[in-house]
XYZ file of N, CA and C in Angstrom:
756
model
N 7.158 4.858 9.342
C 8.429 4.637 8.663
C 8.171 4.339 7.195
N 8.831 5.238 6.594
C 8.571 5.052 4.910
C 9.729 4.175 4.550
N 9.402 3.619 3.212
C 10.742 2.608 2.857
C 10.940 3.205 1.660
N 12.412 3.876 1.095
C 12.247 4.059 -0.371
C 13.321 3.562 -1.275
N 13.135 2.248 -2.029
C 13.875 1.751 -2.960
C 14.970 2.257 -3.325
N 16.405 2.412 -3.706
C 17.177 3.210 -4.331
C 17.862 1.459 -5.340
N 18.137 2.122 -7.043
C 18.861 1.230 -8.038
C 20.640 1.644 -7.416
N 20.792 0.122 -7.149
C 22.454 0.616 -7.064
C 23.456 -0.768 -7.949
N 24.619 -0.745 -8.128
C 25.372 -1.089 -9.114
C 24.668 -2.000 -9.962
N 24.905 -2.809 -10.320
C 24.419 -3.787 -11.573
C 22.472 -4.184 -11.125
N 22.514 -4.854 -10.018
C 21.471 -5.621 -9.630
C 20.845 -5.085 -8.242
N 21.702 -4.489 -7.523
C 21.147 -4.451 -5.989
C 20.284 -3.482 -5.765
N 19.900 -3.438 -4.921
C 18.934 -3.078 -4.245
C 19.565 -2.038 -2.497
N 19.219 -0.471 -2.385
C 19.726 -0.396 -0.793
C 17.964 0.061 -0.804
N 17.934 0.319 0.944
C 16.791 0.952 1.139
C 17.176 1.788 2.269
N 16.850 3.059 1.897
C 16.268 4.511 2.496
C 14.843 4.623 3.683
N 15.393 4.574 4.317
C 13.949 4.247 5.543
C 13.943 5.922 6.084
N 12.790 6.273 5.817
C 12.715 7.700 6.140
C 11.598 7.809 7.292
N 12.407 8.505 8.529
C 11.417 9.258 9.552
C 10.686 10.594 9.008
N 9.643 10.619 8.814
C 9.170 12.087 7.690
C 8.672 13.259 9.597
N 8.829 12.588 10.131
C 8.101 13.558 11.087
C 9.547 14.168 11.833
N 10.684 13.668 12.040
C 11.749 13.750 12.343
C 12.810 14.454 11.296
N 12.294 13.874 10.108
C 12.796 14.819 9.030
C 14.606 13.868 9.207
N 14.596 12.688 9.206
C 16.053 11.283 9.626
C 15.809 10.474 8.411
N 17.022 9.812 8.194
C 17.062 8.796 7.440
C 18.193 7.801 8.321
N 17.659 6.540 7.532
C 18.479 5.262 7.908
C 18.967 4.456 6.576
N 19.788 3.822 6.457
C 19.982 3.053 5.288
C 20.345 1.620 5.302
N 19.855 0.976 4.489
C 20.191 -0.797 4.801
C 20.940 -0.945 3.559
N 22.255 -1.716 4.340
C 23.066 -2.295 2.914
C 23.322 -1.239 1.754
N 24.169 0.010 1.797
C 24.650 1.031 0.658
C 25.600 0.214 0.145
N 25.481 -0.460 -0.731
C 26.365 -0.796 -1.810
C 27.371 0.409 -2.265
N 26.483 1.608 -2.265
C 27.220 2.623 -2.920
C 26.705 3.576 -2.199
N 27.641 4.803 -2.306
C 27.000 6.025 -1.569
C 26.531 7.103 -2.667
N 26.595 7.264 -3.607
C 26.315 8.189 -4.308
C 24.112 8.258 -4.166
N 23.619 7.020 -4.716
C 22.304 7.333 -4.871
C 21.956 7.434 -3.758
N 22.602 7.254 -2.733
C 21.466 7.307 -1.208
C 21.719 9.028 -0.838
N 23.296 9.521 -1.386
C 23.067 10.544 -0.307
C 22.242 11.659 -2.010
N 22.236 11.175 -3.370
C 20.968 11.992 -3.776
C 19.732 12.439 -3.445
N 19.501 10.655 -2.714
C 18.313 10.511 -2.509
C 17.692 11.484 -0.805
N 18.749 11.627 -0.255
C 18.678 12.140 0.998
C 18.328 14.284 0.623
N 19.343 13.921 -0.416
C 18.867 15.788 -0.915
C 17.645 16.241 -1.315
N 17.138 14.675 -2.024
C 15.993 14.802 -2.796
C 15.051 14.988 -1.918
N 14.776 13.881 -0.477
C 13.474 13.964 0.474
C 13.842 14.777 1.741
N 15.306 15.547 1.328
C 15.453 16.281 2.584
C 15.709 15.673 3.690
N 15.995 15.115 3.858
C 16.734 14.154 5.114
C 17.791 13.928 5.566
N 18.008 13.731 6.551
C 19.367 13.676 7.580
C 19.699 12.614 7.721
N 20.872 11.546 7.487
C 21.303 10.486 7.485
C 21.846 10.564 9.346
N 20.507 9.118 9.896
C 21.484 9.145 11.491
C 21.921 7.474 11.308
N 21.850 6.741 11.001
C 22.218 5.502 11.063
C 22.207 4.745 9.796
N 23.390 3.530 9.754
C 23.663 2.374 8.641
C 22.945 1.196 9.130
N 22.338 0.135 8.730
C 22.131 -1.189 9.115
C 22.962 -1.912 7.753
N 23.385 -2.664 8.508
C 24.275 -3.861 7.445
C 23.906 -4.860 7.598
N 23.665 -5.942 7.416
C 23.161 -7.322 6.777
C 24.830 -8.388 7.043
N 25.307 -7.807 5.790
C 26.950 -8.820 6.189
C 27.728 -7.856 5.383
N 28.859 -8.680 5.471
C 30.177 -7.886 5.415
C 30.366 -7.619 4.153
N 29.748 -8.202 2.960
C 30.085 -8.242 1.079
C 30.157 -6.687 1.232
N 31.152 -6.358 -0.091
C 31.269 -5.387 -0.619
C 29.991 -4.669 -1.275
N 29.506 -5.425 -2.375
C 27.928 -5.041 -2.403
C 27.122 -4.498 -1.451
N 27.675 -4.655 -0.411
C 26.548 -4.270 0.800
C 27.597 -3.545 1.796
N 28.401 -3.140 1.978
C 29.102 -1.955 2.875
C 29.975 -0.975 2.100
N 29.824 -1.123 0.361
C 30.861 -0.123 -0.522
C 30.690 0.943 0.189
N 29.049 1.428 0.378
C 29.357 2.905 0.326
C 28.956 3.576 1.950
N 29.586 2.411 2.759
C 29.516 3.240 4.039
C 30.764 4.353 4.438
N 32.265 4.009 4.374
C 33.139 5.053 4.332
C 32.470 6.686 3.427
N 32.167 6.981 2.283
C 31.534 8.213 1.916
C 30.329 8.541 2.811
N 29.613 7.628 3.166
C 28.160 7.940 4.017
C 28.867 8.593 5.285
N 29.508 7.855 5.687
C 30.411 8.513 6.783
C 31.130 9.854 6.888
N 32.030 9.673 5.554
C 32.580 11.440 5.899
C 31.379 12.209 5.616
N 30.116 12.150 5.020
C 29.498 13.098 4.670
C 28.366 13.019 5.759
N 28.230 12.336 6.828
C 27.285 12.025 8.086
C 28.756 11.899 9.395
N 28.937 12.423 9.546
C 30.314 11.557 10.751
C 29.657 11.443 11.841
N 29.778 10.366 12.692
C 29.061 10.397 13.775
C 28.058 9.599 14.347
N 27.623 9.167 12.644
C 26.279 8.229 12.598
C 26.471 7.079 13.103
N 25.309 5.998 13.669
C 25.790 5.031 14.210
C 25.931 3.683 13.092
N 26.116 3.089 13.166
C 26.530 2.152 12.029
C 26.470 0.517 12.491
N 25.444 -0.147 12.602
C 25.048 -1.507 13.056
C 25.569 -2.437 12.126
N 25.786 -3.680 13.030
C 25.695 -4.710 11.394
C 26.371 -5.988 13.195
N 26.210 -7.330 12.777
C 26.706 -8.370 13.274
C 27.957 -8.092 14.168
N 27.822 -8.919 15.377
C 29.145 -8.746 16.455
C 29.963 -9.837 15.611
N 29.408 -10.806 14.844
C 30.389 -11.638 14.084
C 30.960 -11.426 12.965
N 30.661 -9.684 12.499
C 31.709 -9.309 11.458
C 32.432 -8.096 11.670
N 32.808 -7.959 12.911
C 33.715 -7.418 13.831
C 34.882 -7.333 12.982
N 35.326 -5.863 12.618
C 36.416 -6.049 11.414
C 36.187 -5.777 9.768
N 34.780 -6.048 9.868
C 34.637 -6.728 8.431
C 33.622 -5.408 7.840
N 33.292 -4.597 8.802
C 32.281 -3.940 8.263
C 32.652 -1.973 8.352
N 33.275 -1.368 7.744
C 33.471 -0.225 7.505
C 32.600 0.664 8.238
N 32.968 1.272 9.681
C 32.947 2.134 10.608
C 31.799 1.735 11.743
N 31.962 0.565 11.592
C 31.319 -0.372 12.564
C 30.834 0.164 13.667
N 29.665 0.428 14.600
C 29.992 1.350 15.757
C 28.975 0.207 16.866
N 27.790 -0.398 16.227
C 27.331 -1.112 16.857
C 27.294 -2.417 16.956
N 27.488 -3.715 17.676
C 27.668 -5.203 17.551
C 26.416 -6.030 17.995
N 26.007 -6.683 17.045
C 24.449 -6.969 17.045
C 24.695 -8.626 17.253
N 23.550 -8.915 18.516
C 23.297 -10.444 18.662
C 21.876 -10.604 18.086
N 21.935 -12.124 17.996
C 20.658 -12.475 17.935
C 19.645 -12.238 18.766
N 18.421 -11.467 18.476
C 17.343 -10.729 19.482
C 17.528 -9.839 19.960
N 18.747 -8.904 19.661
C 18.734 -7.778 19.783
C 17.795 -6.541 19.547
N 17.845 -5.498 19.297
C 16.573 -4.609 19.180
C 17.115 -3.342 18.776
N 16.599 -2.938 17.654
C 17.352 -1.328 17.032
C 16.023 -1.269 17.003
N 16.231 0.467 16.852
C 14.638 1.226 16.761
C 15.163 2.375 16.033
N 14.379 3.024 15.149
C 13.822 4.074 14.499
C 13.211 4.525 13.860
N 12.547 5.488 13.981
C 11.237 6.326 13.542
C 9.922 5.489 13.935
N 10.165 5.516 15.723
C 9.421 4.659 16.760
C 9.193 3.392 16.536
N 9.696 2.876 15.271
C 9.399 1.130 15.024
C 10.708 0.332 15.955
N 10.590 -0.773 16.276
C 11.471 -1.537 17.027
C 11.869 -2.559 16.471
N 12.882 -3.042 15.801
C 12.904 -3.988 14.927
C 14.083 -5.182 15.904
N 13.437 -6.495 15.502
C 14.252 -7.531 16.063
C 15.614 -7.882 15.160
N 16.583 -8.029 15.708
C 18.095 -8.168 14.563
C 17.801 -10.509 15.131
N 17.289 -10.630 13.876
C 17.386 -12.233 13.435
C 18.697 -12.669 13.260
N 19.692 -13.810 13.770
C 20.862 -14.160 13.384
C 20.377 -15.310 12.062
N 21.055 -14.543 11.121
C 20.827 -15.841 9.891
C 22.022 -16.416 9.079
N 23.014 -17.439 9.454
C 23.687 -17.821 8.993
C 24.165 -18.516 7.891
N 24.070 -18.071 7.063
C 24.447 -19.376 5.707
C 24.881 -18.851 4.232
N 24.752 -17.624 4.564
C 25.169 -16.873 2.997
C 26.726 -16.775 3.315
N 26.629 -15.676 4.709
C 27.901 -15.677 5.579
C 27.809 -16.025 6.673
N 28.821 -16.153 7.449
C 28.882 -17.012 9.122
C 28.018 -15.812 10.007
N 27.812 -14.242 9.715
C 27.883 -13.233 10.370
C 26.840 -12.660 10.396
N 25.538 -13.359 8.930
C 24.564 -12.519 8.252
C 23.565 -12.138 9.524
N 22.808 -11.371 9.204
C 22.086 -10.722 10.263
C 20.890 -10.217 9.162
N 19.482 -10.559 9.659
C 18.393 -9.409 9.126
C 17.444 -9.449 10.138
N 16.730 -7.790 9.462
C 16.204 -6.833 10.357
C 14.518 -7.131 10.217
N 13.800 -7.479 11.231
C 12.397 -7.513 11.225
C 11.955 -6.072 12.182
N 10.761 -5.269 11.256
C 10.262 -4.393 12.349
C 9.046 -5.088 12.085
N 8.500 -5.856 12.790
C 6.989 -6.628 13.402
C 5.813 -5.652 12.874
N 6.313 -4.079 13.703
C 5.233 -3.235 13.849
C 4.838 -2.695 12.428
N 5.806 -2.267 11.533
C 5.712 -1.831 10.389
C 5.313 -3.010 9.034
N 6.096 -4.087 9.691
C 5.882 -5.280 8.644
C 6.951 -5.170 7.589
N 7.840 -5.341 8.378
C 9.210 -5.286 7.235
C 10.334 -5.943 7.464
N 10.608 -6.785 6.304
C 11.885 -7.778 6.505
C 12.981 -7.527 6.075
N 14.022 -6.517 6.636
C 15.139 -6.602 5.584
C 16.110 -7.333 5.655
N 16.640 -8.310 4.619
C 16.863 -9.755 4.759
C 18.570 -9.961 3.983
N 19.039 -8.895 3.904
C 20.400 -8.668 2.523
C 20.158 -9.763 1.884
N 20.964 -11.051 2.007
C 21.612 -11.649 0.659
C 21.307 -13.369 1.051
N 20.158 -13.640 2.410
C 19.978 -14.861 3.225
C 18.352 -15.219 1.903
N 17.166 -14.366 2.117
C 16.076 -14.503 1.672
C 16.063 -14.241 0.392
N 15.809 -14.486 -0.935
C 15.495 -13.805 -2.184
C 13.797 -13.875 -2.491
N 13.436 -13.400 -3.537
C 12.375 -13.060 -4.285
C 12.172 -14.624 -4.889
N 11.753 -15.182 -4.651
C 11.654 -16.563 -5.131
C 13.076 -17.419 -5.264
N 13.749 -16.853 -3.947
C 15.459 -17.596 -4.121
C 15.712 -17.644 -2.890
N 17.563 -17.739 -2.701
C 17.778 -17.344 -1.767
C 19.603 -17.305 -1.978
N 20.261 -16.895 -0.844
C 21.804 -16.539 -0.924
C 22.626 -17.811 -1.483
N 23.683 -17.309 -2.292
C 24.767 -18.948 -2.266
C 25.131 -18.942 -0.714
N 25.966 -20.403 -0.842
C 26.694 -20.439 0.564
C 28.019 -20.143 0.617
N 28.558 -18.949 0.796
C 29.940 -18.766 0.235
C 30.207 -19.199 1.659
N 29.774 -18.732 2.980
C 30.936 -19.428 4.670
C 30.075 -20.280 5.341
N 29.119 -20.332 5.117
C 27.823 -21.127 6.086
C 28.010 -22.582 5.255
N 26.673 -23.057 6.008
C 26.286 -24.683 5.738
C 25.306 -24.591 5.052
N 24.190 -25.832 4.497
C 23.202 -25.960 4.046
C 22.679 -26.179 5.684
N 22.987 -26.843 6.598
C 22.366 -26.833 7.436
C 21.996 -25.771 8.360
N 22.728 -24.750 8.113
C 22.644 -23.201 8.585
C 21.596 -22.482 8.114
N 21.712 -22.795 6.819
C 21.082 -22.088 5.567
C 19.418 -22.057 5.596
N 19.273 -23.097 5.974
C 17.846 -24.325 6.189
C 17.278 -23.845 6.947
N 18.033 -23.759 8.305
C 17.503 -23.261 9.701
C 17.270 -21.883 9.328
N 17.770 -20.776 9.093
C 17.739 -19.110 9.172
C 16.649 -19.022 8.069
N 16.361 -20.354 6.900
C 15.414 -19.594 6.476
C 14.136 -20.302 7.461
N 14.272 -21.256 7.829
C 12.845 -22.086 8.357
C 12.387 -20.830 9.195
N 13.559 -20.044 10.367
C 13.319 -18.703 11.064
C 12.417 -17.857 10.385
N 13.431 -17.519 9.277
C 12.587 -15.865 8.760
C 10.841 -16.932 7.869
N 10.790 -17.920 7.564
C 9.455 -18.565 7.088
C 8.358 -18.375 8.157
N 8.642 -18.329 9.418
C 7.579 -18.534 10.257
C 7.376 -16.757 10.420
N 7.614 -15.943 9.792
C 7.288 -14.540 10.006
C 6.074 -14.570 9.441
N 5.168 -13.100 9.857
C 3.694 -13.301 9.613
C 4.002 -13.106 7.823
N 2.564 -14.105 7.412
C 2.616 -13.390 5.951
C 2.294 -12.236 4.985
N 1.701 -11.850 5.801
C 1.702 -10.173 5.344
C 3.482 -9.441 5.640
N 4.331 -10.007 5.982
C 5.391 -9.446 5.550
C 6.011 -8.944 4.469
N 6.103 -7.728 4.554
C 7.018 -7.177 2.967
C 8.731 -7.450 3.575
N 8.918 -8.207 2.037
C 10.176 -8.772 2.503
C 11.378 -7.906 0.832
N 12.280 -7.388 1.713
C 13.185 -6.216 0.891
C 14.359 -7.219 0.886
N 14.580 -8.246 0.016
C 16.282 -8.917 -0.470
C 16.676 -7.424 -1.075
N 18.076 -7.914 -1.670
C 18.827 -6.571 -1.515
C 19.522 -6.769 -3.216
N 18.612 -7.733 -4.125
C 19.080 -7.576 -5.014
C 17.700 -8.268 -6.589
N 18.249 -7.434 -7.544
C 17.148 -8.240 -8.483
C 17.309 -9.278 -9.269
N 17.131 -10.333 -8.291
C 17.164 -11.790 -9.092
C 15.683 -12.890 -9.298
N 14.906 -11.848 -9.167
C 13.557 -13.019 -9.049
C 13.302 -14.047 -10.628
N 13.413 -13.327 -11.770
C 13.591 -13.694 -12.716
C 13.719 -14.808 -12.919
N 15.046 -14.479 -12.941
C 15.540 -15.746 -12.716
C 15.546 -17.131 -11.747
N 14.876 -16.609 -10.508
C 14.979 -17.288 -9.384
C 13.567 -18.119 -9.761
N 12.065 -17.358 -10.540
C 11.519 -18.273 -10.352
C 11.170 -19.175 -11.850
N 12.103 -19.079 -12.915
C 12.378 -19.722 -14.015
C 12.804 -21.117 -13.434
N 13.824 -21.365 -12.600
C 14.291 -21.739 -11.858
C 13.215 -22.972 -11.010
N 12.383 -22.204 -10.437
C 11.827 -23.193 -9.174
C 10.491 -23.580 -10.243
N 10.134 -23.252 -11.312
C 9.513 -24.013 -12.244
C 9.859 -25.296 -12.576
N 11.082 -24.828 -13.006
C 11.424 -26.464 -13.655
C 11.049 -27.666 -12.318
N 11.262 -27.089 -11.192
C 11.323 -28.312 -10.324
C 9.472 -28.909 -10.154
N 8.958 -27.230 -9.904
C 7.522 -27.500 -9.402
C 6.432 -26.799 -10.843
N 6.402 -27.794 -11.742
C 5.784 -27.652 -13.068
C 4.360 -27.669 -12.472
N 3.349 -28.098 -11.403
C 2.236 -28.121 -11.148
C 1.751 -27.003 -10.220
N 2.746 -26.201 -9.560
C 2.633 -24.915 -9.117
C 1.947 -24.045 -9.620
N 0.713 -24.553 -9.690
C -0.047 -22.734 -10.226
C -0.116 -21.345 -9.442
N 0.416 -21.096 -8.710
C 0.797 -19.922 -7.904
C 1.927 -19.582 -8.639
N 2.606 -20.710 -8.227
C 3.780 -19.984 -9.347
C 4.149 -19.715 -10.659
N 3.642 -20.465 -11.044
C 2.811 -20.593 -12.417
C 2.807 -18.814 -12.985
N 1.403 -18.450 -11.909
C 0.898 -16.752 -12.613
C 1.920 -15.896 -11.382
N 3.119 -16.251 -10.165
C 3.720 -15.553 -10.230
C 4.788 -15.315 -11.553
N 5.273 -16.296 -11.890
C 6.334 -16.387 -12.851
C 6.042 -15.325 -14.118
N 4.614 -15.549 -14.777
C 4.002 -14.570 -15.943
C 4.106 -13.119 -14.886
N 3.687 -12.884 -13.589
C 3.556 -11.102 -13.665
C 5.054 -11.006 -13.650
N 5.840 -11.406 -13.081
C 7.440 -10.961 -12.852
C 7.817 -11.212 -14.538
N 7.583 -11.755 -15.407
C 8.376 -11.412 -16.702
C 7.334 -10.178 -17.446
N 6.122 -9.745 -16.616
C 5.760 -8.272 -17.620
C 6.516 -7.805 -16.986
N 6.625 -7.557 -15.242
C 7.299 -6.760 -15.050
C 8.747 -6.498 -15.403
N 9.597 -7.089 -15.329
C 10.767 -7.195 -15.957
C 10.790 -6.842 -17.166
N 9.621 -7.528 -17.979
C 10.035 -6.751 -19.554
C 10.039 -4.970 -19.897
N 9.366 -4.106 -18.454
C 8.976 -3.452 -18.385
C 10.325 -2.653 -17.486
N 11.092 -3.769 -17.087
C 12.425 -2.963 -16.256
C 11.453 -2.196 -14.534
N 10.468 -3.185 -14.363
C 10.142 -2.765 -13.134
C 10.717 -3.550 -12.059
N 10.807 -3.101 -11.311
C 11.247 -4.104 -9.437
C 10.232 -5.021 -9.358
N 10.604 -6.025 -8.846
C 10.163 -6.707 -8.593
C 10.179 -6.835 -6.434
N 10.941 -6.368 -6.170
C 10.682 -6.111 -4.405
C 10.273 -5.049 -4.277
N 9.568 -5.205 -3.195
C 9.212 -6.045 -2.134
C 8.322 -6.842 -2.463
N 8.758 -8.160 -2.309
C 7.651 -9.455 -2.410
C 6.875 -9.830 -0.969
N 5.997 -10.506 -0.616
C 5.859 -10.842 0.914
C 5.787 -12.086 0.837
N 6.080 -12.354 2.638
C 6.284 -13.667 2.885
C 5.305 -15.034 2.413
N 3.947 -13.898 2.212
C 3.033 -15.214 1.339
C 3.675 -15.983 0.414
N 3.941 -14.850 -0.144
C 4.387 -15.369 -1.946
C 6.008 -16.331 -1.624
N 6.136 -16.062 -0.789
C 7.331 -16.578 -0.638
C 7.061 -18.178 -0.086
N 6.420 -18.356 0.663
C 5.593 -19.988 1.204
C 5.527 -20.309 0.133
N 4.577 -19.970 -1.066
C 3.651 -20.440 -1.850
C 4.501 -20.487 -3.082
N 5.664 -20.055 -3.500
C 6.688 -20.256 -4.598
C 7.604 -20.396 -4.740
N 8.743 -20.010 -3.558
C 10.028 -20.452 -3.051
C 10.593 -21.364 -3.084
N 11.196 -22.131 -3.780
C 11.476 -23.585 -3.786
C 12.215 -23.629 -2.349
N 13.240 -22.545 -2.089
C 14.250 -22.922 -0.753
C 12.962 -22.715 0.495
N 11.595 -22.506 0.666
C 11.021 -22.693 1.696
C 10.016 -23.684 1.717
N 10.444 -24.454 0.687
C 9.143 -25.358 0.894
C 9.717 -26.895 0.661
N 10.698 -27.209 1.643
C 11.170 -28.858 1.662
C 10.061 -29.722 2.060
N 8.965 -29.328 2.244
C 7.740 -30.515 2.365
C 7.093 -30.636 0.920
N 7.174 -29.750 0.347
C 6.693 -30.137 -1.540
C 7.137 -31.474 -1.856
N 6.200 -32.365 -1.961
C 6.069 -33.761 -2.511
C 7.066 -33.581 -4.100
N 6.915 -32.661 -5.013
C 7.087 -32.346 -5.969
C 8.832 -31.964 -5.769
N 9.209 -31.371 -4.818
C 10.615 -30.564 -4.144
C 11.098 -31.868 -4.075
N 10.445 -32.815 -3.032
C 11.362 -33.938 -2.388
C 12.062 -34.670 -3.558
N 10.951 -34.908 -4.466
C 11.617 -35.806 -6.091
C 12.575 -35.666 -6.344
N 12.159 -33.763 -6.886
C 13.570 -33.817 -7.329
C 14.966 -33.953 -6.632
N 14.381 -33.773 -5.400
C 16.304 -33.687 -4.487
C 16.170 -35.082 -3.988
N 15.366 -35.901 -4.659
C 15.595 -37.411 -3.993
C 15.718 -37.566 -2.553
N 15.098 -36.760 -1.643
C 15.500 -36.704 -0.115
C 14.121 -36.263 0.404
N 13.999 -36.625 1.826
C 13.104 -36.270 2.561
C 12.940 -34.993 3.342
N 13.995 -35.497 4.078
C 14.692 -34.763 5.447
C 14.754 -33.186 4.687
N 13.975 -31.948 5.717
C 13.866 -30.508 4.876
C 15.660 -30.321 4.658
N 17.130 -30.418 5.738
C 18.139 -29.947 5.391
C 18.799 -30.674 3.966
N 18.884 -31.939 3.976
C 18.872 -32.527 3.129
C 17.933 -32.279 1.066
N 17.151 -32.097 1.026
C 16.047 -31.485 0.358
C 16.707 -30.308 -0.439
N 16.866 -29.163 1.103
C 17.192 -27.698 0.609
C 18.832 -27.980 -0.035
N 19.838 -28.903 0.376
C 20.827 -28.752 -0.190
C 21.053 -29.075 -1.244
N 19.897 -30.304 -1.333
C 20.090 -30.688 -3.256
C 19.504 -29.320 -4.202
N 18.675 -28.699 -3.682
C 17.390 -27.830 -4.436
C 18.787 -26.729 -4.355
N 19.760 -26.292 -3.471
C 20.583 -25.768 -3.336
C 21.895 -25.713 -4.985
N 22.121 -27.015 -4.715
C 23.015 -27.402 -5.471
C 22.839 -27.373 -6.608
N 21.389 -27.584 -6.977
C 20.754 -27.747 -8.917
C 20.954 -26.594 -9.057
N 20.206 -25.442 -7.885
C 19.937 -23.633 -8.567
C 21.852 -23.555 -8.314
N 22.626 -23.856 -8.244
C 24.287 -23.355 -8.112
C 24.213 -23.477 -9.728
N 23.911 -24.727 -10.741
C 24.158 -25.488 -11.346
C 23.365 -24.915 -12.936
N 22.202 -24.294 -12.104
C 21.107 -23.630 -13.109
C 21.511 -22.578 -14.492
C-alpha cells in the first residue's frame, strides 16, 4: 500500500492510498475533490473507497463530487456521525476492521476533537491515519469532546509501535512545536526537532508524516509525566496536566 500526500485548501492534508497491483485507490479525509480525483488521473487509478476521520467540513467537502464521479464506492467514517458524513455507506465501531490493498487496518474510537472521531491504524503497513485527534507536535481543539476524552484517545494512539508513520490531516507543526518549547526549554529532541521543521518550512516542505517516536519525545499533549509539563500546568494527574497544556496552546 502506497501513501500519496495530496495539498488541499489552506493547510490540510488528504491521503491517496494506492493499491498499484490492483491498479484502486482509497482516500482519507477529501477536504476537496478536485486534487484527489487529479491525482487519480495522474497514477491511473480507480477510486473504490472514502475513509473519514469526523464529520468537519475540512474533512468530508469533497466526498459528494468523489461520489458522482465514483458512484457506488463505499464510504466509511464513525456509526457516531450517522448523518453527519456525506454518502455514508459504512458505520464504524471501535475495533472494527477495514482492509485494502491486503493491509487490515484497526478503526481506533478517539473522542475529543469530536464526540464521533475515529482513526485508522494498518499495524501491517505502519500507518496512522489520525484526522484532526493526533498532530505533528500537537493535537485537535476540543470543539464536542472532553479533556478527559481527549487524554484517553491520545494515551490509546501513544501506546502504538514507534516506528509508526503518523498522517494528521493538516500543516500545523510549526507552530505546534514553537509552542511546546516554551513549556519544555530543556528538550533537546525538541530542541533539533524544532530547527529541521523551520528549514523545512522555510523551504514550503511537509512536514508529515512524522512517527510516533518523535511524537513521545516532543509532543507536549503526550507527555503528562514531563516533570517540566507538570510545572507548567501546575498539576500532576496526566488528565488534569493535558487540560492545562490544552488550554495555554488554545491561548498561544
Amino acid at each position: 500500500m502506497l501513501v500519496h500526500r495530496l495539498n488541499a485548501l489552506k493547510d490540510n492534508y488528504v491521503f491517496v492510498l494506492e493499491d498499484a497491483a490492483a491498479k484502486t485507490a482509497a482516500v482519507v479525509d477529501p477536504a476537496e475533490a478536485r486534487p484527489v480525483l487529479e491525482a487519480l488521473v495522474r497514477l491511473k487509478l480507480k477510486l473504490v473507497a472514502i475513509f473519514n476521520t469526523h464529520h468537519h467540513h475540512d474533512h468530508v467537502g469533497g466526498n459528494r463530487e468523489l461520489l458522482e464521479a465514483y458512484p457506488g464506492i463505499a464510504v466509511y467514517a464513525s456509526r457516531r456521525d450517522r448523518g453527519r458524513i456525506p454518502g455514508q455507506t459504512v458505520e464504524l465501531e471501535d475495533g472494527d476492521t477495514v482492509t485494502f490493498a491486503g493491509e487490515r487496518a484497526r478503526v481506533i474510537f478517539v473522542p475529543g476533537h469530536t464526540h464521533g472521531h475515529i482513526a485508522y491504524h494498518f499495524p501491517g503497513a505502519g500507518h496512522l491515519f489520525c484526522g484532526d485527534t493526533l498532530f505533528a507536535g500537537g493535537c485537535g481543539r476540543l470543539f464536542e469532546g472532553t479533556a478527559r476524552q481527549m487524554q484517553h484517545s491520545l494515551s490509546r494512539l501513544r501506546e502504538l509501535p514507534e516506528q509508526t508513520q503518523v498522517w494528521c490531516a493538516h500543516e500545523y507543526t510549526l507552530g505546534n512545536l514553537r509552542f511546546a518549547q516554551t513549556l519544555e526549554p530543556d528538550n533537546a529532541e525538541l530542541a533539533e526537532r524544532l530547527r529541521t521543521v523551520e528549514v523545512l518550512r522555510a523551504r514550503k516542505m511537509a512536514t508529515v508524516p512524522s512517527t510516533m517516536a518523535a511524537e513521545r519525545a516532543t509532543n507536549p499533549f503526550l507527555r503528562w509525566e514531563s516533570r517540566q509539563l507538570q510545572r507548567a500546568a501546575g498539576a500532576i494527574e496526566p488528565e488534569e496536566v493535558f487540560a492545562q497544556i490544552r488550554a495555554l496552546k488554545d491561548r498561544f
